[in-house]
Amino acid sequence: MPSFMPLSTRYKKPFSNENETLVVQFSVKHKQGIHCGGGFVKLFPDTLNQEDMHSESEYYIMFGPDICGFGNNKVQVIPHYQGRYHENNKTIKPRINKDTHLYTLIIRPDATYEVKIDNQQVAAGDLEDDWDFLPPRKIKAPYTRKPRKWDERLQTEDPEDKKPEFF
């Protein structure tokens, strides 16, 4: 059985979801059950050569269930941003059985997202919080130390401070 079975279609013209909500929705049914594999949808750039499409072809978004063994099962939501693929920091559990399941990814212009399985929300949040698109807000500096004379007090008094005359 092949490990990669691509199926693709090309839109008549490329689309943009700039300032629009993007909804990716599809159904998956694993008739024989599944022990290790996936049921993904990938949105490719319009430069994709469909005759030469393979598992390493560049994509914009990969979305769908990734099932491998008992403990490594998750719904992948992997966008391509600034030359890198970014995996979600949350673990979203897929439905693992022989039933048909409807997977929905919603990405809104306000940089929020939602993942639904069978029309039930299973994950939601802010893109910047749940993916490592941006560098950390605090720079990790493990060798940095406080100066020896660091003042730990939360507040200090100013001996030259005086109340205004109108008090």
mmCIF file of C-alpha atoms in Angstrom:
data_model
loop_
_atom_site.group_PDB
_atom_site.id
_atom_site.type_symbol
_atom_site.label_atom_id
_atom_site.label_comp_id
_atom_site.label_asym_id
_atom_site.label_seq_id
_atom_site.Cartn_x
_atom_site.Cartn_y
_atom_site.Cartn_z
ATOM 1 C CA MET A 1 0.000 0.000 0.000
ATOM 2 C CA PRO A 2 1.490 3.385 -0.945
ATOM 3 C CA SER A 3 2.525 5.663 1.880
ATOM 4 C CA PHE A 4 1.556 8.823 -0.008
ATOM 5 C CA MET A 5 -1.524 9.013 -2.188
ATOM 6 C CA PRO A 6 -1.858 12.564 -3.512
ATOM 7 C CA LEU A 7 -5.015 13.937 -5.015
ATOM 8 C CA SER A 8 -5.171 17.562 -6.064
ATOM 9 C CA THR A 9 -7.180 20.061 -8.009
ATOM 10 C CA ARG A 10 -6.187 23.498 -9.201
ATOM 11 C CA TYR A 11 -8.416 26.523 -8.751
ATOM 12 C CA LYS A 12 -9.066 28.455 -11.950
ATOM 13 C CA LYS A 13 -7.417 31.456 -10.331
ATOM 14 C CA PRO A 14 -5.494 31.812 -7.073
ATOM 15 C CA PHE A 15 -7.483 33.135 -4.136
ATOM 16 C CA SER A 16 -6.574 35.355 -1.222
ATOM 17 C CA ASN A 17 -8.143 35.379 2.207
ATOM 18 C CA GLU A 18 -6.548 38.699 3.195
ATOM 19 C CA ASN A 19 -8.993 40.437 5.585
ATOM 20 C CA GLU A 20 -11.373 37.500 5.131
ATOM 21 C CA THR A 21 -12.148 34.410 7.184
ATOM 22 C CA LEU A 22 -10.584 31.237 5.780
ATOM 23 C CA VAL A 23 -12.528 28.005 6.296
ATOM 24 C CA VAL A 24 -10.986 24.636 5.411
ATOM 25 C CA GLN A 25 -13.451 21.780 5.842
ATOM 26 C CA PHE A 26 -13.430 18.143 4.768
ATOM 27 C CA SER A 27 -14.524 14.712 5.923
ATOM 28 C CA VAL A 28 -12.348 11.689 6.674
ATOM 29 C CA LYS A 29 -13.308 8.039 7.006
ATOM 30 C CA HIS A 30 -10.768 5.310 7.717
ATOM 31 C CA LYS A 31 -12.739 2.236 6.591
ATOM 32 C CA GLN A 32 -10.292 -0.319 7.963
ATOM 33 C CA GLY A 33 -9.168 1.558 11.011
ATOM 34 C CA ILE A 34 -5.750 3.112 11.080
ATOM 35 C CA HIS A 35 -2.622 2.478 13.112
ATOM 36 C CA CYS A 36 -0.232 4.955 11.544
ATOM 37 C CA GLY A 37 -1.150 7.484 8.902
ATOM 38 C CA GLY A 38 -2.941 10.693 8.238
ATOM 39 C CA GLY A 39 -5.852 12.251 6.452
ATOM 40 C CA PHE A 40 -4.602 15.726 5.595
ATOM 41 C CA VAL A 41 -5.640 18.558 3.384
ATOM 42 C CA LYS A 42 -2.849 20.804 2.174
ATOM 43 C CA LEU A 43 -3.275 24.190 0.550
ATOM 44 C CA PHE A 44 -0.473 24.578 -1.987
ATOM 45 C CA PRO A 45 0.859 27.656 -3.762
ATOM 46 C CA ASP A 46 -0.262 28.114 -7.349
ATOM 47 C CA THR A 47 3.287 27.237 -8.447
ATOM 48 C CA LEU A 48 2.823 23.558 -7.489
ATOM 49 C CA ASN A 49 3.608 21.134 -10.301
ATOM 50 C CA GLN A 50 0.818 18.610 -9.789
ATOM 51 C CA GLU A 51 2.603 15.985 -11.901
ATOM 52 C CA ASP A 52 5.551 16.097 -9.494
ATOM 53 C CA MET A 53 3.625 16.520 -6.221
ATOM 54 C CA HIS A 54 5.101 14.560 -3.305
ATOM 55 C CA SER A 55 5.029 14.548 0.506
ATOM 56 C CA GLU A 56 7.749 17.222 0.682
ATOM 57 C CA SER A 57 6.060 19.660 -1.727
ATOM 58 C CA GLU A 58 5.838 23.143 -0.239
ATOM 59 C CA TYR A 59 2.409 24.035 1.156
ATOM 60 C CA TYR A 60 0.767 26.982 2.905
ATOM 61 C CA ILE A 61 -1.360 25.050 5.411
ATOM 62 C CA MET A 62 -1.620 21.385 6.336
ATOM 63 C CA PHE A 63 -4.672 20.384 8.339
ATOM 64 C CA GLY A 64 -6.066 17.036 9.427
ATOM 65 C CA PRO A 65 -5.716 14.002 11.671
ATOM 66 C CA ASP A 66 -2.288 12.425 12.175
ATOM 67 C CA ILE A 67 -2.551 9.010 13.788
ATOM 68 C CA CYS A 68 0.441 6.925 14.799
ATOM 69 C CA GLY A 69 0.303 4.346 17.563
ATOM 70 C CA PHE A 70 -1.490 4.922 20.830
ATOM 71 C CA GLY A 71 0.137 8.043 22.211
ATOM 72 C CA ASN A 72 1.078 10.106 19.174
ATOM 73 C CA ASN A 73 -2.313 11.104 17.787
ATOM 74 C CA LYS A 74 -3.181 14.688 17.008
ATOM 75 C CA VAL A 75 -4.910 16.972 14.585
ATOM 76 C CA GLN A 76 -2.172 18.756 12.689
ATOM 77 C CA VAL A 77 -2.581 22.452 11.941
ATOM 78 C CA ILE A 78 0.704 23.460 10.342
ATOM 79 C CA PRO A 79 0.925 26.810 8.569
ATOM 80 C CA HIS A 80 3.919 27.932 6.545
ATOM 81 C CA TYR A 81 5.057 31.374 7.678
ATOM 82 C CA GLN A 82 8.255 33.279 6.907
ATOM 83 C CA GLY A 83 9.980 30.279 5.354
ATOM 84 C CA ARG A 84 9.170 27.811 8.152
ATOM 85 C CA TYR A 85 6.465 25.311 9.041
ATOM 86 C CA HIS A 86 5.007 25.933 12.486
ATOM 87 C CA GLU A 87 3.369 23.165 14.531
ATOM 88 C CA ASN A 88 0.611 24.024 16.969
ATOM 89 C CA ASN A 89 1.672 24.192 20.628
ATOM 90 C CA LYS A 90 -1.622 22.560 21.664
ATOM 91 C CA THR A 91 -2.410 18.880 21.261
ATOM 92 C CA ILE A 92 -5.750 18.487 19.506
ATOM 93 C CA LYS A 93 -6.997 14.897 19.703
ATOM 94 C CA PRO A 94 -8.543 13.397 16.541
ATOM 95 C CA ARG A 95 -11.484 11.002 16.416
ATOM 96 C CA ILE A 96 -10.096 7.495 15.910
ATOM 97 C CA ASN A 97 -12.683 5.010 14.698
ATOM 98 C CA LYS A 98 -14.271 3.804 11.452
ATOM 99 C CA ASP A 99 -16.902 6.574 11.337
ATOM 100 C CA THR A 100 -16.856 9.565 9.008
ATOM 101 C CA HIS A 101 -15.727 12.751 10.748
ATOM 102 C CA LEU A 102 -15.988 16.352 9.594
ATOM 103 C CA TYR A 103 -12.841 18.414 10.280
ATOM 104 C CA THR A 104 -13.075 22.212 10.143
ATOM 105 C CA LEU A 105 -10.354 24.841 10.470
ATOM 106 C CA ILE A 106 -11.394 28.483 10.727
ATOM 107 C CA ILE A 107 -8.787 31.271 10.594
ATOM 108 C CA ARG A 108 -10.144 34.772 11.137
ATOM 109 C CA PRO A 109 -8.668 38.150 10.106
ATOM 110 C CA ASP A 110 -8.233 39.102 13.791
ATOM 111 C CA ALA A 111 -5.592 36.316 14.074
ATOM 112 C CA THR A 112 -7.850 33.920 15.976
ATOM 113 C CA TYR A 113 -8.599 30.360 14.963
ATOM 114 C CA GLU A 114 -10.982 27.537 15.713
ATOM 115 C CA VAL A 115 -10.801 23.789 15.056
ATOM 116 C CA LYS A 116 -13.977 21.727 15.001
ATOM 117 C CA ILE A 117 -14.563 18.021 14.683
ATOM 118 C CA ASP A 118 -18.104 17.015 13.774
ATOM 119 C CA ASN A 119 -19.147 20.651 14.318
ATOM 120 C CA GLN A 120 -17.960 20.609 17.938
ATOM 121 C CA GLN A 121 -15.195 23.025 18.888
ATOM 122 C CA VAL A 122 -12.099 21.124 20.043
ATOM 123 C CA ALA A 123 -9.602 24.009 20.014
ATOM 124 C CA ALA A 124 -9.628 27.777 19.667
ATOM 125 C CA GLY A 125 -7.375 30.653 20.475
ATOM 126 C CA ASP A 126 -4.954 33.220 19.200
ATOM 127 C CA LEU A 127 -2.524 32.332 16.413
ATOM 128 C CA GLU A 128 0.363 34.155 18.077
ATOM 129 C CA ASP A 129 -0.209 32.379 21.404
ATOM 130 C CA ASP A 130 -0.609 28.846 20.045
ATOM 131 C CA TRP A 131 2.144 28.862 17.396
ATOM 132 C CA ASP A 132 5.726 30.071 17.589
ATOM 133 C CA PHE A 133 5.421 32.609 14.759
ATOM 134 C CA LEU A 134 7.101 35.381 16.701
ATOM 135 C CA PRO A 135 10.268 35.322 18.778
ATOM 136 C CA PRO A 136 9.732 34.952 22.540
ATOM 137 C CA ARG A 137 8.498 38.082 24.290
ATOM 138 C CA LYS A 138 11.257 37.679 26.860
ATOM 139 C CA ILE A 139 14.757 36.955 25.741
ATOM 140 C CA LYS A 140 16.239 33.926 27.443
ATOM 141 C CA ALA A 141 19.536 34.953 28.994
ATOM 142 C CA PRO A 142 20.601 32.088 31.278
ATOM 143 C CA TYR A 143 23.960 33.633 32.156
ATOM 144 C CA THR A 144 22.589 37.043 33.122
ATOM 145 C CA ARG A 145 22.806 37.939 36.807
ATOM 146 C CA LYS A 146 21.530 40.819 38.906
ATOM 147 C CA PRO A 147 24.147 43.348 39.977
ATOM 148 C CA ARG A 148 25.554 42.767 43.481
ATOM 149 C CA LYS A 149 23.943 45.932 44.828
ATOM 150 C CA TRP A 150 20.504 45.256 43.319
ATOM 151 C CA ASP A 151 17.711 46.807 45.400
ATOM 152 C CA GLU A 152 14.978 44.171 45.877
ATOM 153 C CA ARG A 153 12.483 46.536 47.499
ATOM 154 C CA LEU A 154 9.269 47.079 45.522
ATOM 155 C CA GLN A 155 9.073 50.730 46.573
ATOM 156 C CA THR A 156 11.655 53.166 47.829
ATOM 157 C CA GLU A 157 11.181 56.512 49.487
ATOM 158 C CA ASP A 158 12.578 59.705 48.028
ATOM 159 C CA PRO A 159 13.950 61.765 50.941
ATOM 160 C CA GLU A 160 13.665 64.955 48.883
ATOM 161 C CA ASP A 161 10.032 64.365 47.915
ATOM 162 C CA LYS A 162 7.590 66.888 49.445
ATOM 163 C CA LYS A 163 3.820 67.131 49.388
ATOM 164 C CA PRO A 164 2.412 69.865 47.179
ATOM 165 C CA GLU A 165 1.232 72.984 49.034
ATOM 166 C CA PHE A 166 -2.448 72.333 48.233
ATOM 167 C CA PHE A 167 -2.458 69.061 50.273
#
